[in-house]
XYZ file of C-alpha atoms in Angstrom:
182
model
C -45.849 -74.557 46.628
C -43.995 -77.629 45.308
C -43.536 -76.197 41.792
C -41.928 -72.929 42.867
C -39.870 -74.607 45.585
C -38.314 -77.087 43.163
C -38.029 -75.022 40.000
C -36.156 -71.809 39.414
C -35.127 -70.351 36.096
C -31.490 -69.847 35.209
C -31.701 -66.217 36.327
C -33.083 -67.331 39.708
C -36.626 -66.062 39.146
C -39.388 -68.535 39.961
C -41.299 -69.869 36.968
C -44.445 -68.061 37.972
C -42.636 -64.826 37.091
C -41.405 -66.041 33.700
C -43.131 -65.918 30.344
C -42.208 -65.341 26.738
C -44.926 -62.717 26.545
C -44.051 -60.923 29.776
C -46.993 -62.205 31.788
C -46.934 -64.453 34.811
C -47.086 -68.187 34.090
C -48.678 -69.764 37.152
C -47.426 -73.208 38.112
C -49.734 -76.187 37.836
C -51.883 -76.578 40.941
C -51.685 -80.362 40.891
C -51.385 -83.141 38.392
C -54.551 -83.882 36.515
C -56.108 -80.514 37.317
C -58.171 -78.959 34.547
C -56.301 -75.896 33.375
C -57.216 -72.801 31.394
C -56.194 -72.983 27.720
C -54.327 -69.683 28.057
C -52.153 -71.289 30.743
C -51.512 -74.201 28.411
C -50.349 -71.824 25.670
C -48.156 -69.910 28.117
C -46.525 -73.114 29.370
C -45.886 -74.301 25.803
C -44.309 -70.932 24.932
C -42.176 -71.074 28.055
C -40.926 -74.552 27.123
C -39.896 -73.158 23.711
C -38.115 -70.252 25.393
C -36.275 -72.619 27.710
C -35.298 -74.782 24.735
C -33.668 -71.775 23.059
C -31.720 -71.192 26.271
C -30.802 -74.912 26.578
C -32.358 -74.852 30.049
C -32.738 -78.607 30.570
C -33.545 -78.320 34.272
C -36.555 -76.088 33.699
C -37.775 -78.163 30.764
C -37.369 -81.308 32.869
C -39.561 -79.745 35.533
C -42.277 -79.142 32.964
C -41.971 -82.781 31.892
C -42.319 -83.983 35.464
C -44.886 -81.564 36.887
C -47.089 -80.189 34.129
C -50.602 -81.638 34.217
C -51.137 -81.267 30.462
C -49.923 -84.024 28.158
C -49.235 -81.408 25.466
C -46.736 -79.682 27.752
C -45.138 -83.006 28.727
C -44.689 -83.953 25.070
C -43.344 -80.496 24.190
C -40.872 -80.741 27.074
C -39.717 -84.218 26.046
C -39.322 -83.107 22.418
C -37.394 -80.008 23.508
C -35.017 -82.169 25.545
C -34.613 -84.511 22.555
C -33.747 -81.532 20.360
C -31.167 -80.326 22.874
C -29.755 -83.865 23.048
C -27.143 -83.208 25.723
C -26.167 -85.464 28.612
C -28.124 -83.154 30.896
C -31.176 -83.616 28.641
C -30.829 -87.408 28.918
C -30.612 -87.074 32.708
C -33.799 -84.986 32.811
C -35.611 -87.492 30.595
C -34.397 -90.328 32.834
C -35.986 -88.656 35.851
C -39.384 -89.182 34.228
C -38.736 -92.918 34.230
C -38.275 -93.050 38.003
C -41.298 -91.418 39.617
C -40.890 -90.464 43.248
C -43.910 -90.270 45.506
C -44.489 -87.029 47.352
C -47.365 -86.994 49.816
C -48.578 -90.320 48.404
C -48.910 -88.956 44.847
C -46.500 -89.959 42.059
C -44.476 -86.937 40.953
C -44.590 -87.887 37.280
C -47.768 -87.490 35.258
C -48.945 -90.489 33.278
C -47.728 -89.483 29.816
C -44.354 -88.167 30.896
C -42.604 -91.550 30.954
C -43.782 -92.479 27.459
C -42.776 -89.076 26.077
C -39.390 -89.409 27.786
C -38.780 -92.872 26.318
C -39.569 -91.659 22.806
C -37.236 -88.676 23.293
C -34.420 -90.933 24.537
C -34.820 -92.980 21.364
C -34.564 -89.803 19.294
C -31.381 -88.732 21.108
C -29.650 -92.102 20.926
C -26.106 -92.605 22.138
C -24.646 -94.818 24.864
C -26.235 -92.988 27.808
C -29.727 -93.155 26.265
C -29.234 -96.864 25.470
C -28.202 -97.461 29.085
C -31.333 -95.752 30.418
C -33.579 -97.539 27.916
C -31.983 -100.870 28.864
C -33.230 -100.327 32.392
C -36.685 -99.393 31.148
C -37.159 -102.625 29.143
C -37.035 -104.426 32.502
C -39.771 -102.277 34.054
C -42.783 -103.985 35.637
C -45.168 -101.847 33.552
C -45.876 -103.411 30.141
C -46.435 -100.034 28.464
C -43.013 -98.844 29.645
C -41.355 -102.057 28.394
C -43.020 -101.695 24.987
C -42.137 -97.994 24.665
C -38.537 -98.673 25.685
C -38.242 -101.439 23.078
C -39.642 -99.104 20.399
C -37.150 -96.419 21.437
C -34.276 -98.908 21.165
C -35.552 -99.867 17.697
C -35.475 -96.195 16.751
C -31.812 -95.995 17.775
C -31.006 -98.988 15.595
C -27.639 -100.762 15.521
C -26.153 -98.355 18.053
C -28.439 -100.038 20.605
C -27.102 -103.554 19.919
C -25.740 -103.788 23.476
C -29.358 -103.967 24.685
C -30.242 -106.937 22.436
C -29.779 -109.564 25.199
C -32.302 -107.673 27.340
C -34.855 -107.737 24.527
C -34.802 -111.526 24.054
C -36.923 -112.318 27.148
C -39.468 -109.747 25.985
C -40.239 -111.960 22.995
C -41.980 -114.237 25.519
C -43.773 -111.409 27.373
C -47.455 -112.019 28.085
C -48.383 -108.707 26.435
C -48.585 -108.647 22.638
C -47.388 -105.024 22.351
C -44.239 -105.829 24.324
C -43.504 -108.883 22.186
C -44.110 -106.971 18.948
C -41.994 -103.996 19.990
C -39.165 -106.257 21.099
C -39.233 -108.196 17.815
C -39.076 -104.947 15.827
C -36.121 -103.765 17.890
C -33.969 -106.785 17.085
């Protein structure tokens, strides 16, 4: 199973054996699958537990592989709260989906949640990653990246030259977000 093969907790136990309430937390079967609400709650609790342990790798796996947008957002917010370089690296992974068996490995909302979290973290490394994202071919990613740079404020001034072309973007949201970031 892709989830258990790629994700192990800090103590080496697979995620399916971990839970804050001592029960098994099964991995997602596949992205977009309808899941039981009890599994959703267990995944959200596990993200909180991993946040307390500063386990960025595990949280990053939830961001990338969880089918529920609530879990993706919780994972991105947990990484933003941790705010370390490792957290920025995990968030950056969500901006570069890799295809496995013809299916993108990042769920739809993960990139947007990651961009918002990078804006909350700030700092030179986050600005660097967001500077790449404002050049993305996807308009939603460009707009979210511009909003995240606006959230960082003057510390993101090095990205200003990359925002200028976005003022002429064909999508209104991209133009508006870029204007607000400058």
